[in-house]
Structures are given as C-alpha cells and as structure tokens.
C-alpha cells in the first residue's frame, strides 16, 4: 500500500531560507509568522494529512461517491469524519480574513498545507479547494450583506462552495452558455439550466453548499459580455443565517471518471433555484476569473503534489526491490541481486521527479508570497508589481506543473514495473488522479494560449520585463561563486533563449496569429524550464552559503546542490529544442486539410 511523508523540512527551507518570509513583518498576517510558528503549523498539518487523509485515499478511490434515489450524495467511508477533524482543526480558516472568523495567516502557508492535502488525498482536497475559490469571489465582489451572510459559515467550514461554469454544449467558450437568470420582484433571480463537471457538486460533508453559478439575464448581450454570476445555495439561507428549505438544485448524476473517484463530480440541474447576483450585471467573467485564477494555481500544485507522493513511493520501492546486478559491479554481494536504485535509468527517473518537485515547490511558494504582496503590500506600485507577476506565472504553474507532474507520476509507476500496473500498490491511482489536472480549470493548451496571447503583451510587456530583471538579479547574485557556475551558465543561456523566443513571437504572431498558437505550448514549457532553473539558482546560492557557515545538516544542503546541478545539466538543455519548435512557425502545423487527418 502507498505511503506519504509531508516534506516539512523542504518547505521550511524554502519559506525561511530561500524566500525569507520574515522580511515581510509589515504585511498583515506575517507579524506573528516566526520560524517556530511555521514549524508548528507544518508539523500539525503533516500529522493531519499523514494520519487522517492518506489512509482514506486508496479506499476512497475504490468506493467512490454514491448518489441515492432521493438525489442526495454521500462520500466514501471515513470522509465525513475526516472533514469534521479538518474543520475542528481550524484548517478551513487558516488564511481567511479574521473579520469572518479566519486566522488571517499568509497565503503562502496555505499553499504548503494545500500541497500536503493533495499529496495525501487529492479527491478530499478538492472539497475545501473549491470552497476557497468561491470564498475569494464573494470576498472581492460580494456586497457587505452577502459577505456577512455566507463567509463566516464558509470560513468555519460548516458550509462549502463550488464553481458552476461548464454546460453540456460549452466548456472553455463560455460565450455559448445558456443557463438563465430571471429577475424576481424581491431582487433575487430564478436560475434554470444544467451544469456539468461540477467538482464537489453535492456531498454529505457540510450542512450547506454555496454554488457560484454563471448565467444570463433576459436582456443580456450575446457572448461573454452577457454573463453574470450568482450565489445559489443548495438550501436557502435566512436573513439570520439559518439554513432553510431545499433550493431546487438537483443532482442528476455523478460523472463516471478516470480518477478522483472520491470527489463527487456532478451534473447539476437548476430548476428555478433562487439565486442572488454577485458583482455587476453582465460582468460575471471578472468574478469568475477571481475563482479561476485561484483554482489554476491550486491545480498547478496538484501536479507537484501528485508527483511528490508518486516519487516518494517509487524511491522507497527502488531501494527495496532486488532485481539484476549493477552494470558497474555488484553493490549487494550478500544478496541474490542488487536493489534497482543502482541502475542509472531508474535513478534518471527518480532524479527527474526529485529535481522537478523541489524546484516547483519553491516556485509555488514564491507565487504564494506574491499573492500576499498583491493583496497587502504597502504601496500601490508594490501591489501592482506582485499582481503582474502572479498573472504571468499562473498559466505556467497550471500548465507546466500539471504536464510534468503527470509525466513523473507515470515514470514513478514505471519504476515498479508490472507491480505499478497492479492496483494494490497505488501507483496507477496516482497516474489516474494526476491526469485530470491537465484538463480542468482550463486545459493546458488554453493556458499556453493565455500566456502567449494575453499575459505577454499585457501592459506593454510589463510583467515579462519584470521577470527578466528579477531573474538577471538572481543570476548576478550567484555569479561570484565557482560552485554555482553550472547554475549561472545554464540560467543565463535559458534566459537568452526565452528572450529570443519572446521576440520571435512578438514579431511573427502579428503577421500570422497561428504562429503564436503553434508555438504556445513549447513557449510555455520553455518558460517553465527557465522558471525552475531560476528557483534552482536561488536555492543553490542559499545552500552554498549555508555550507560555508556552521550548519548542523550539511547533507541536506549538499543534496540540494547535487539535485540542482542535475536539473541544470540534464533538463535545461531541452530549451534548445523548444526554441527550434517555436521558430519553426505554423506552416507545417496548418498545412493539411481537415479531411486528411
């Protein structure tokens, strides 16, 4: 059976030594975040995830969710009890605003706990994950009355939330949606329509579910300019916050899925359900993107988290499994064979995953700090700069991390050989669960198009120029240390290629937009490589400095340098192929007639 150990030491290293979160004492939530508090939160989070969530992952996948004849849905055995402990532990309010009962701690700590939850039980983590997106939208676009009515219970965890976007005939192209919102005399709306693929759409974990639903007003303009967002609770909520009668939100079915079986992905029918406008009429996309951007970073972390738990199990297996002899000479002379970890190709697969996991964790947590700065930095300039960077990084974190995360789940399964294909070892579940992250919350091809078509040219390229400057400063800071030459050389070459790719797209996408479309995925992954190389350069500088001092754990820092060198020497060269693919343009991609495929 699979196991999981939360990477608490690595998270602490990134938070305290690489990102130095202690420098942000002036930000709300950071003043109390000492290294001791960080350690306590991470340790308690690890205990909860390892002891309560991970043991339910395999059984939850096998049992799945159940829809009953009355339309109600129950989660697998043990999930409700685990959710109650999640609420009792205060985890639902960890980063939420104190005005609504939250603890107000930095988002970056929430990112750490989120990774732990996903690694231990992806399907379970989705229930509070969807609530976080709904709370973000209500917090930013809801009226004061709506905030007071819904947020305290959601922050507490006794109510959960969802996002209702997709319909049977439309996914990414929301301009085609048909769900209707009919105004009522009391200021509410009757919502009617069908939504599909609704994660956590119905369940028995909370006493109410607050659905956020995209719909059209009767006089709405066509397309995306005519979309509004509505709060539609499963059970009506009284003025005093009490839970009332059922609100005609019916669960038609639970989707039969490849993975994440323990999360109730539902088809929901709205039959005149009572809803309440959030934000301005026909401006629902703005509110939706508040939810979507939060969700996309969270989904990117699903790629990391699944890769981490798959890697851990593969490494354990590789150390124990005896098979063959080392090609460089026997390593286990007293045994019938050597452990498979002696084989270079097994080590290649493990090193690929390890190098990705540690650098993508650093990038995710950097993004968490940027989210905090975007919300709470002292000056408008600082807030805008952080928001620019979060916007630029979001499609990369979502697209690259989930593509690589799935790749490393598969390679970790490969290390098990035939045993990886057998359900009892749990590796095939990691592969199945990880696969969805490349698809939902905007398929990865859409992320690449968003990066190239929107994020790069936004505000005259302000964000990408800021990234180049930040990366150049990190490289310059490390250049004086000969131990870091492999890092600074590879990062410098990667930045040069990223700049060249960016200029090529700017020059060639205008004359033929298909050039941008044809090269967008390669560009996204090229950018991802540079981002992870940047993280490795930062971590290597910290590790090298620590080894120059009086450290009690030199092995930890030496391993950082070794793993980072592997990434810079073995993975960063892939950038050259990606650059060539981008500069090849769209001609051959678009040459065949549709009938010839």
Short mmCIF file of N, CA and C in Angstrom, two decimals, residues 203-369:
data_model
loop_
_atom_site.label_atom_id
_atom_site.label_comp_id
_atom_site.label_asym_id
_atom_site.label_seq_id
_atom_site.Cartn_x
_atom_site.Cartn_y
_atom_site.Cartn_z
N UNK A 203 -22.64 16.54 -1.69
CA UNK A 203 -21.95 15.62 -0.77
C UNK A 203 -22.58 15.75 0.60
N UNK A 204 -22.07 14.96 1.54
CA UNK A 204 -22.60 14.95 2.90
C UNK A 204 -21.63 15.54 3.91
N UNK A 205 -20.63 16.28 3.46
CA UNK A 205 -19.61 16.78 4.37
C UNK A 205 -20.06 18.03 5.13
N UNK A 206 -20.86 18.88 4.51
CA UNK A 206 -21.24 20.15 5.13
C UNK A 206 -22.76 20.28 5.12
N UNK A 207 -23.27 21.21 5.94
CA UNK A 207 -24.71 21.34 6.06
C UNK A 207 -25.32 22.16 4.93
N UNK A 208 -24.49 22.88 4.18
CA UNK A 208 -24.99 23.62 3.02
C UNK A 208 -23.85 23.76 2.02
N UNK A 209 -24.22 23.90 0.74
CA UNK A 209 -23.25 24.10 -0.33
C UNK A 209 -23.62 25.38 -1.06
N UNK A 210 -22.68 26.30 -1.15
CA UNK A 210 -22.93 27.59 -1.78
C UNK A 210 -22.36 27.53 -3.20
N UNK A 211 -23.26 27.37 -4.17
CA UNK A 211 -22.85 27.30 -5.56
C UNK A 211 -22.71 28.70 -6.14
N UNK A 212 -21.64 28.94 -6.86
CA UNK A 212 -21.50 30.17 -7.65
C UNK A 212 -21.69 29.79 -9.11
N UNK A 213 -22.74 30.37 -9.71
CA UNK A 213 -23.24 29.90 -10.99
C UNK A 213 -23.22 31.03 -12.03
N UNK A 214 -22.65 30.74 -13.18
CA UNK A 214 -22.70 31.66 -14.31
C UNK A 214 -24.02 31.47 -15.05
N UNK A 215 -24.71 32.58 -15.36
CA UNK A 215 -26.00 32.52 -16.05
C UNK A 215 -26.23 33.84 -16.80
N UNK A 216 -27.26 33.83 -17.64
CA UNK A 216 -27.58 35.00 -18.46
C UNK A 216 -28.88 35.65 -17.99
N UNK A 217 -28.87 36.98 -17.92
CA UNK A 217 -30.09 37.74 -17.70
C UNK A 217 -30.89 37.80 -19.00
N UNK A 218 -32.21 38.03 -18.92
CA UNK A 218 -33.04 38.03 -20.13
C UNK A 218 -32.58 39.00 -21.21
N UNK A 219 -32.08 40.15 -20.81
CA UNK A 219 -31.67 41.17 -21.78
C UNK A 219 -30.16 41.21 -21.99
N UNK A 220 -29.48 40.13 -21.63
CA UNK A 220 -28.02 40.13 -21.68
C UNK A 220 -27.51 40.14 -23.12
N UNK A 221 -26.42 40.86 -23.38
CA UNK A 221 -25.79 40.79 -24.70
C UNK A 221 -25.30 39.38 -24.99
N UNK A 222 -25.16 39.06 -26.25
CA UNK A 222 -24.65 37.75 -26.63
C UNK A 222 -23.17 37.64 -26.28
N UNK A 223 -22.71 36.41 -26.17
CA UNK A 223 -21.29 36.17 -25.92
C UNK A 223 -20.89 36.40 -24.48
N UNK A 224 -19.58 36.54 -24.27
CA UNK A 224 -19.07 36.64 -22.91
C UNK A 224 -19.43 37.96 -22.24
N UNK A 225 -19.84 38.95 -23.01
CA UNK A 225 -20.23 40.23 -22.41
C UNK A 225 -21.60 40.18 -21.75
N UNK A 226 -22.29 39.04 -21.88
CA UNK A 226 -23.62 38.93 -21.29
C UNK A 226 -23.72 37.88 -20.21
N UNK A 227 -22.62 37.66 -19.49
CA UNK A 227 -22.59 36.63 -18.44
C UNK A 227 -22.59 37.30 -17.07
N UNK A 228 -23.43 36.80 -16.19
CA UNK A 228 -23.48 37.28 -14.81
C UNK A 228 -23.21 36.11 -13.86
N UNK A 229 -22.83 36.44 -12.63
CA UNK A 229 -22.51 35.42 -11.63
C UNK A 229 -23.51 35.52 -10.48
N UNK A 230 -23.96 34.35 -10.01
CA UNK A 230 -24.99 34.29 -8.97
C UNK A 230 -24.59 33.35 -7.85
N UNK A 231 -24.95 33.75 -6.65
CA UNK A 231 -24.85 32.86 -5.49
C UNK A 231 -26.14 32.05 -5.42
N UNK A 232 -26.01 30.72 -5.46
CA UNK A 232 -27.19 29.86 -5.43
C UNK A 232 -26.94 28.77 -4.38
N UNK A 233 -27.41 28.94 -3.17
CA UNK A 233 -27.18 27.92 -2.14
C UNK A 233 -28.02 26.66 -2.39
N UNK A 234 -27.49 25.52 -2.00
CA UNK A 234 -28.25 24.26 -2.10
C UNK A 234 -29.52 24.36 -1.25
N UNK A 235 -29.37 24.88 -0.04
CA UNK A 235 -30.51 25.15 0.83
C UNK A 235 -30.60 26.66 1.04
N UNK A 236 -31.79 27.19 0.96
CA UNK A 236 -31.98 28.62 1.13
C UNK A 236 -31.48 29.07 2.50
N UNK A 237 -30.98 30.29 2.54
CA UNK A 237 -30.40 30.83 3.77
C UNK A 237 -31.25 32.01 4.23
N UNK A 238 -31.69 31.96 5.49
CA UNK A 238 -32.50 33.04 6.05
C UNK A 238 -31.67 34.28 6.33
N UNK A 239 -32.37 35.37 6.60
CA UNK A 239 -31.68 36.62 6.90
C UNK A 239 -30.78 36.50 8.13
N UNK A 240 -31.14 35.57 9.02
CA UNK A 240 -30.35 35.36 10.24
C UNK A 240 -29.25 34.32 10.04
N UNK A 241 -29.08 33.86 8.79
CA UNK A 241 -28.05 32.87 8.51
C UNK A 241 -28.49 31.43 8.70
N UNK A 242 -29.74 31.23 9.03
CA UNK A 242 -30.23 29.87 9.25
C UNK A 242 -30.44 29.15 7.93
N UNK A 243 -30.28 27.83 7.95
CA UNK A 243 -30.45 27.00 6.76
C UNK A 243 -31.92 26.62 6.63
N UNK A 244 -32.51 26.90 5.46
CA UNK A 244 -33.92 26.66 5.26
C UNK A 244 -34.22 25.52 4.30
N UNK A 245 -35.20 25.73 3.45
CA UNK A 245 -35.69 24.66 2.58
C UNK A 245 -34.78 24.44 1.38
N UNK A 246 -34.97 23.26 0.77
CA UNK A 246 -34.20 22.89 -0.42
C UNK A 246 -34.47 23.88 -1.55
N UNK A 247 -33.43 24.18 -2.35
CA UNK A 247 -33.48 25.27 -3.31
C UNK A 247 -33.52 24.80 -4.77
N UNK A 248 -34.06 23.63 -5.02
CA UNK A 248 -34.22 23.14 -6.40
C UNK A 248 -32.90 23.07 -7.18
N UNK A 249 -31.84 22.65 -6.48
CA UNK A 249 -30.57 22.32 -7.13
C UNK A 249 -30.46 20.81 -7.07
N UNK A 250 -30.73 20.15 -8.18
CA UNK A 250 -30.85 18.69 -8.19
C UNK A 250 -29.62 18.03 -8.80
N UNK A 251 -29.12 17.01 -8.13
CA UNK A 251 -28.01 16.24 -8.65
C UNK A 251 -28.55 15.18 -9.60
N UNK A 252 -28.37 15.39 -10.91
CA UNK A 252 -28.88 14.45 -11.90
C UNK A 252 -28.06 13.17 -11.93
N UNK A 253 -26.73 13.30 -11.73
CA UNK A 253 -25.87 12.13 -11.75
C UNK A 253 -24.49 12.51 -11.22
N UNK A 254 -23.71 11.48 -10.92
CA UNK A 254 -22.29 11.65 -10.63
C UNK A 254 -21.53 11.17 -11.86
N UNK A 255 -20.61 11.99 -12.34
CA UNK A 255 -19.85 11.62 -13.54
C UNK A 255 -18.99 10.38 -13.27
N UNK A 256 -18.96 9.45 -14.23
CA UNK A 256 -18.06 8.30 -14.16
C UNK A 256 -16.72 8.74 -14.73
N UNK A 257 -15.68 8.76 -13.88
CA UNK A 257 -14.42 9.38 -14.25
C UNK A 257 -13.27 8.39 -14.25
N UNK A 258 -12.18 8.81 -14.86
CA UNK A 258 -10.94 8.05 -14.88
C UNK A 258 -10.32 7.98 -13.49
N UNK A 259 -10.38 9.06 -12.75
CA UNK A 259 -9.77 9.13 -11.42
C UNK A 259 -10.56 10.03 -10.50
N UNK A 260 -9.91 10.51 -9.43
CA UNK A 260 -10.52 11.31 -8.36
C UNK A 260 -11.94 10.82 -8.04
N UNK A 261 -12.07 9.48 -7.90
CA UNK A 261 -13.39 8.88 -7.69
C UNK A 261 -14.06 9.33 -6.39
N UNK A 262 -13.26 9.69 -5.39
CA UNK A 262 -13.84 10.07 -4.10
C UNK A 262 -14.32 11.51 -4.07
N UNK A 263 -14.16 12.24 -5.17
CA UNK A 263 -14.77 13.56 -5.26
C UNK A 263 -16.02 13.48 -6.13
N UNK A 264 -17.09 14.05 -5.65
CA UNK A 264 -18.38 13.93 -6.33
C UNK A 264 -18.48 14.97 -7.45
N UNK A 265 -18.05 14.57 -8.63
CA UNK A 265 -18.16 15.43 -9.81
C UNK A 265 -19.56 15.24 -10.39
N UNK A 266 -20.39 16.27 -10.32
CA UNK A 266 -21.83 16.12 -10.54
C UNK A 266 -22.33 16.83 -11.79
N UNK A 267 -23.44 16.31 -12.30
CA UNK A 267 -24.31 17.04 -13.22
C UNK A 267 -25.40 17.67 -12.35
N UNK A 268 -25.50 18.99 -12.37
CA UNK A 268 -26.48 19.69 -11.54
C UNK A 268 -27.54 20.35 -12.42
N UNK A 269 -28.79 20.10 -12.07
CA UNK A 269 -29.92 20.75 -12.75
C UNK A 269 -30.51 21.83 -11.84
N UNK A 270 -30.56 23.05 -12.36
CA UNK A 270 -31.16 24.18 -11.64
C UNK A 270 -32.55 24.39 -12.21
N UNK A 271 -33.56 24.20 -11.38
CA UNK A 271 -34.94 24.28 -11.82
C UNK A 271 -35.65 25.41 -11.08
N UNK A 272 -35.37 26.65 -11.53
CA UNK A 272 -35.95 27.80 -10.85
C UNK A 272 -35.38 28.00 -9.47
N UNK A 273 -34.11 27.63 -9.26
CA UNK A 273 -33.47 27.81 -7.95
C UNK A 273 -33.28 29.30 -7.67
N UNK A 274 -33.43 29.67 -6.41
CA UNK A 274 -33.31 31.06 -6.03
C UNK A 274 -31.83 31.46 -5.97
N UNK A 275 -31.47 32.50 -6.71
CA UNK A 275 -30.09 32.95 -6.75
C UNK A 275 -29.99 34.44 -6.51
N UNK A 276 -28.75 34.90 -6.25
CA UNK A 276 -28.52 36.30 -5.91
C UNK A 276 -27.30 36.78 -6.68
N UNK A 277 -27.48 37.89 -7.37
CA UNK A 277 -26.41 38.44 -8.21
C UNK A 277 -25.21 38.82 -7.35
N UNK A 278 -24.01 38.43 -7.82
CA UNK A 278 -22.79 38.85 -7.18
C UNK A 278 -22.01 39.69 -8.18
N UNK A 279 -21.61 40.88 -7.76
CA UNK A 279 -20.97 41.81 -8.68
C UNK A 279 -22.00 42.49 -9.56
N UNK A 280 -21.55 43.06 -10.67
CA UNK A 280 -22.43 43.81 -11.55
C UNK A 280 -23.09 42.90 -12.58
N UNK A 281 -24.27 43.27 -13.07
CA UNK A 281 -24.90 42.50 -14.15
C UNK A 281 -24.00 42.46 -15.38
N UNK A 282 -23.95 41.31 -16.01
CA UNK A 282 -23.18 41.09 -17.25
C UNK A 282 -21.67 41.26 -17.06
N UNK A 283 -21.22 41.27 -15.81
CA UNK A 283 -19.79 41.37 -15.52
C UNK A 283 -19.29 40.13 -14.77
N UNK A 284 -19.95 39.03 -15.03
CA UNK A 284 -19.63 37.81 -14.29
C UNK A 284 -18.27 37.23 -14.58
N UNK A 285 -17.73 37.52 -15.76
CA UNK A 285 -16.42 36.98 -16.09
C UNK A 285 -15.35 37.49 -15.14
N UNK A 286 -15.47 38.74 -14.72
CA UNK A 286 -14.47 39.29 -13.79
C UNK A 286 -14.47 38.47 -12.51
N UNK A 287 -15.66 38.23 -11.96
CA UNK A 287 -15.75 37.45 -10.74
C UNK A 287 -15.31 36.01 -10.97
N UNK A 288 -15.67 35.49 -12.15
CA UNK A 288 -15.28 34.13 -12.46
C UNK A 288 -13.76 33.97 -12.47
N UNK A 289 -13.06 34.95 -13.03
CA UNK A 289 -11.61 34.83 -13.11
C UNK A 289 -10.95 34.96 -11.75
N UNK A 290 -11.62 35.60 -10.79
CA UNK A 290 -11.11 35.58 -9.42
C UNK A 290 -11.06 34.14 -8.94
N UNK A 291 -12.14 33.40 -9.18
CA UNK A 291 -12.18 31.99 -8.80
C UNK A 291 -11.20 31.17 -9.61
N UNK A 292 -11.20 31.41 -10.94
CA UNK A 292 -10.40 30.59 -11.83
C UNK A 292 -8.90 30.76 -11.58
N UNK A 293 -8.45 31.98 -11.35
CA UNK A 293 -7.02 32.18 -11.12
C UNK A 293 -6.57 31.51 -9.84
N UNK A 294 -7.39 31.61 -8.79
CA UNK A 294 -7.06 30.90 -7.54
C UNK A 294 -7.04 29.41 -7.78
N UNK A 295 -8.04 28.93 -8.55
CA UNK A 295 -8.14 27.49 -8.81
C UNK A 295 -6.98 27.01 -9.68
N UNK A 296 -6.55 27.82 -10.65
CA UNK A 296 -5.49 27.38 -11.56
C UNK A 296 -4.17 27.20 -10.83
N UNK A 297 -3.85 28.08 -9.90
CA UNK A 297 -2.64 27.89 -9.10
C UNK A 297 -2.77 26.62 -8.26
N UNK A 298 -3.97 26.42 -7.69
CA UNK A 298 -4.20 25.21 -6.90
C UNK A 298 -4.07 23.96 -7.73
N UNK A 299 -4.56 24.00 -8.96
CA UNK A 299 -4.44 22.83 -9.83
C UNK A 299 -2.99 22.59 -10.21
N UNK A 300 -2.23 23.66 -10.45
CA UNK A 300 -0.81 23.50 -10.70
C UNK A 300 -0.13 22.78 -9.55
N UNK A 301 -0.53 23.09 -8.33
CA UNK A 301 0.04 22.42 -7.17
C UNK A 301 -0.40 20.96 -7.11
N UNK A 302 -1.51 20.62 -7.75
CA UNK A 302 -1.89 19.21 -7.83
C UNK A 302 -0.87 18.43 -8.65
N UNK A 303 -0.32 19.06 -9.70
CA UNK A 303 0.73 18.40 -10.47
C UNK A 303 1.94 18.11 -9.60
N UNK A 304 2.39 19.12 -8.84
CA UNK A 304 3.51 18.95 -7.92
C UNK A 304 3.19 17.89 -6.87
N UNK A 305 2.03 17.99 -6.24
CA UNK A 305 1.69 17.13 -5.11
C UNK A 305 1.57 15.67 -5.53
N UNK A 306 0.98 15.41 -6.68
CA UNK A 306 0.89 14.03 -7.15
C UNK A 306 2.26 13.48 -7.53
N UNK A 307 3.08 14.33 -8.14
CA UNK A 307 4.44 13.91 -8.46
C UNK A 307 5.22 13.59 -7.20
N UNK A 308 5.05 14.39 -6.15
CA UNK A 308 5.77 14.18 -4.90
C UNK A 308 5.43 12.84 -4.27
N UNK A 309 4.15 12.53 -4.13
CA UNK A 309 3.78 11.27 -3.47
C UNK A 309 4.14 10.08 -4.33
N UNK A 310 4.02 10.20 -5.65
CA UNK A 310 4.42 9.11 -6.53
C UNK A 310 5.92 8.88 -6.45
N UNK A 311 6.68 9.96 -6.44
CA UNK A 311 8.15 9.87 -6.31
C UNK A 311 8.54 9.19 -5.00
N UNK A 312 7.93 9.61 -3.90
CA UNK A 312 8.28 9.01 -2.61
C UNK A 312 8.12 7.51 -2.62
N UNK A 313 7.00 7.04 -3.17
CA UNK A 313 6.74 5.60 -3.20
C UNK A 313 7.68 4.88 -4.16
N UNK A 314 8.01 5.53 -5.27
CA UNK A 314 8.95 4.93 -6.22
C UNK A 314 10.34 4.83 -5.62
N UNK A 315 10.79 5.87 -4.91
CA UNK A 315 12.10 5.84 -4.28
C UNK A 315 12.19 4.74 -3.22
N UNK A 316 11.13 4.61 -2.41
CA UNK A 316 11.10 3.54 -1.41
C UNK A 316 11.19 2.17 -2.07
N UNK A 317 10.42 2.00 -3.13
CA UNK A 317 10.41 0.71 -3.84
C UNK A 317 11.78 0.43 -4.45
N UNK A 318 12.39 1.45 -5.06
CA UNK A 318 13.68 1.26 -5.73
C UNK A 318 14.77 0.88 -4.74
N UNK A 319 14.68 1.36 -3.52
CA UNK A 319 15.68 1.00 -2.52
C UNK A 319 15.52 -0.44 -2.03
N UNK A 320 14.28 -0.95 -2.10
CA UNK A 320 13.99 -2.28 -1.54
C UNK A 320 13.96 -3.40 -2.58
N UNK A 321 13.55 -3.09 -3.79
CA UNK A 321 13.33 -4.12 -4.82
C UNK A 321 14.67 -4.65 -5.35
N UNK A 322 14.91 -5.95 -5.21
CA UNK A 322 16.11 -6.58 -5.72
C UNK A 322 15.85 -7.12 -7.12
N UNK A 323 16.68 -6.71 -8.07
CA UNK A 323 16.45 -7.10 -9.46
C UNK A 323 17.74 -6.85 -10.25
N UNK A 324 18.40 -7.92 -10.70
CA UNK A 324 19.57 -7.76 -11.53
C UNK A 324 20.79 -7.29 -10.75
N UNK A 325 21.88 -7.09 -11.48
CA UNK A 325 23.11 -6.60 -10.90
C UNK A 325 23.49 -5.28 -11.55
N UNK A 326 24.16 -4.44 -10.80
CA UNK A 326 24.62 -3.16 -11.33
C UNK A 326 25.58 -3.38 -12.50
N UNK A 327 25.45 -2.58 -13.54
CA UNK A 327 26.32 -2.72 -14.71
C UNK A 327 27.75 -2.28 -14.41
N UNK A 328 27.96 -1.61 -13.27
CA UNK A 328 29.31 -1.18 -12.90
C UNK A 328 29.91 -2.04 -11.79
N UNK A 329 29.25 -3.16 -11.49
CA UNK A 329 29.78 -4.05 -10.46
C UNK A 329 28.77 -4.25 -9.34
N UNK A 330 28.79 -5.43 -8.75
CA UNK A 330 27.84 -5.81 -7.71
C UNK A 330 27.87 -4.83 -6.54
N UNK A 331 26.68 -4.40 -6.11
CA UNK A 331 26.56 -3.47 -4.99
C UNK A 331 25.99 -4.14 -3.74
N UNK A 332 25.43 -5.32 -3.89
CA UNK A 332 24.81 -6.03 -2.76
C UNK A 332 25.30 -7.48 -2.79
N UNK A 333 26.57 -7.68 -2.48
CA UNK A 333 27.16 -9.02 -2.65
C UNK A 333 26.55 -10.09 -1.77
N UNK A 334 25.94 -9.71 -0.67
CA UNK A 334 25.36 -10.71 0.22
C UNK A 334 23.93 -11.09 -0.17
N UNK A 335 23.39 -10.42 -1.18
CA UNK A 335 22.03 -10.71 -1.61
C UNK A 335 21.99 -11.35 -2.99
N UNK A 336 20.84 -11.86 -3.39
CA UNK A 336 20.72 -12.52 -4.69
C UNK A 336 20.74 -11.56 -5.86
N UNK A 337 20.53 -10.27 -5.59
CA UNK A 337 20.53 -9.25 -6.63
C UNK A 337 20.73 -7.90 -5.97
N UNK A 338 20.98 -6.89 -6.78
CA UNK A 338 21.12 -5.53 -6.27
C UNK A 338 19.76 -4.84 -6.25
N UNK A 339 19.56 -3.85 -5.35
CA UNK A 339 18.34 -3.05 -5.41
C UNK A 339 18.33 -2.23 -6.71
N UNK A 340 17.16 -2.05 -7.27
CA UNK A 340 17.09 -1.43 -8.59
C UNK A 340 17.52 0.04 -8.59
N UNK A 341 17.68 0.64 -7.42
CA UNK A 341 18.13 2.03 -7.38
C UNK A 341 19.58 2.17 -7.85
N UNK A 342 20.30 1.06 -8.00
CA UNK A 342 21.67 1.15 -8.51
C UNK A 342 21.69 1.37 -10.02
N UNK A 343 20.59 1.13 -10.71
CA UNK A 343 20.57 1.21 -12.16
C UNK A 343 20.44 2.67 -12.61
N UNK A 344 21.28 3.14 -13.50
CA UNK A 344 21.24 4.55 -13.91
C UNK A 344 19.90 5.00 -14.45
N UNK A 345 19.20 4.15 -15.19
CA UNK A 345 17.93 4.61 -15.76
C UNK A 345 16.87 4.79 -14.69
N UNK A 346 16.89 3.94 -13.65
CA UNK A 346 15.98 4.14 -12.52
C UNK A 346 16.31 5.45 -11.82
N UNK A 347 17.60 5.69 -11.62
CA UNK A 347 18.00 6.95 -10.99
C UNK A 347 17.62 8.15 -11.85
N UNK A 348 17.72 8.01 -13.16
CA UNK A 348 17.31 9.10 -14.05
C UNK A 348 15.86 9.48 -13.80
N UNK A 349 14.98 8.48 -13.72
CA UNK A 349 13.57 8.76 -13.50
C UNK A 349 13.33 9.38 -12.13
N UNK A 350 14.03 8.88 -11.11
CA UNK A 350 13.88 9.45 -9.77
C UNK A 350 14.42 10.87 -9.71
N UNK A 351 15.57 11.10 -10.33
CA UNK A 351 16.16 12.44 -10.29
C UNK A 351 15.30 13.45 -11.05
N UNK A 352 14.72 13.04 -12.17
CA UNK A 352 13.82 13.94 -12.89
C UNK A 352 12.70 14.42 -11.99
N UNK A 353 12.08 13.46 -11.27
CA UNK A 353 10.96 13.82 -10.40
C UNK A 353 11.43 14.65 -9.22
N UNK A 354 12.52 14.23 -8.59
CA UNK A 354 13.01 14.96 -7.40
C UNK A 354 13.38 16.39 -7.75
N UNK A 355 14.09 16.57 -8.87
CA UNK A 355 14.50 17.92 -9.27
C UNK A 355 13.31 18.79 -9.61
N UNK A 356 12.29 18.21 -10.23
CA UNK A 356 11.07 18.96 -10.52
C UNK A 356 10.33 19.31 -9.24
N UNK A 357 10.15 18.33 -8.36
CA UNK A 357 9.35 18.55 -7.16
C UNK A 357 9.93 19.69 -6.31
N UNK A 358 11.21 19.68 -6.11
CA UNK A 358 11.81 20.67 -5.20
C UNK A 358 11.81 22.07 -5.81
N UNK A 359 12.03 22.16 -7.11
CA UNK A 359 12.03 23.50 -7.73
C UNK A 359 10.62 24.01 -7.96
N UNK A 360 9.69 23.15 -8.29
CA UNK A 360 8.31 23.62 -8.47
C UNK A 360 7.69 23.99 -7.13
N UNK A 361 8.11 23.33 -6.06
CA UNK A 361 7.64 23.74 -4.73
C UNK A 361 8.13 25.16 -4.42
N UNK A 362 9.38 25.42 -4.72
CA UNK A 362 9.91 26.76 -4.49
C UNK A 362 9.16 27.80 -5.31
N UNK A 363 8.88 27.47 -6.58
CA UNK A 363 8.16 28.41 -7.44
C UNK A 363 6.74 28.64 -6.93
N UNK A 364 6.07 27.58 -6.49
CA UNK A 364 4.70 27.71 -5.98
C UNK A 364 4.67 28.59 -4.74
N UNK A 365 5.63 28.39 -3.85
CA UNK A 365 5.64 29.18 -2.62
C UNK A 365 6.05 30.62 -2.88
N UNK A 366 6.93 30.85 -3.86
CA UNK A 366 7.20 32.22 -4.29
C UNK A 366 5.91 32.88 -4.76
N UNK A 367 5.12 32.14 -5.54
CA UNK A 367 3.85 32.68 -6.01
C UNK A 367 2.92 32.97 -4.83
N UNK A 368 2.98 32.13 -3.79
CA UNK A 368 2.17 32.39 -2.59
C UNK A 368 2.54 33.69 -1.93
N UNK A 369 3.82 33.98 -1.84
CA UNK A 369 4.26 35.27 -1.28
C UNK A 369 3.79 36.42 -2.16
#
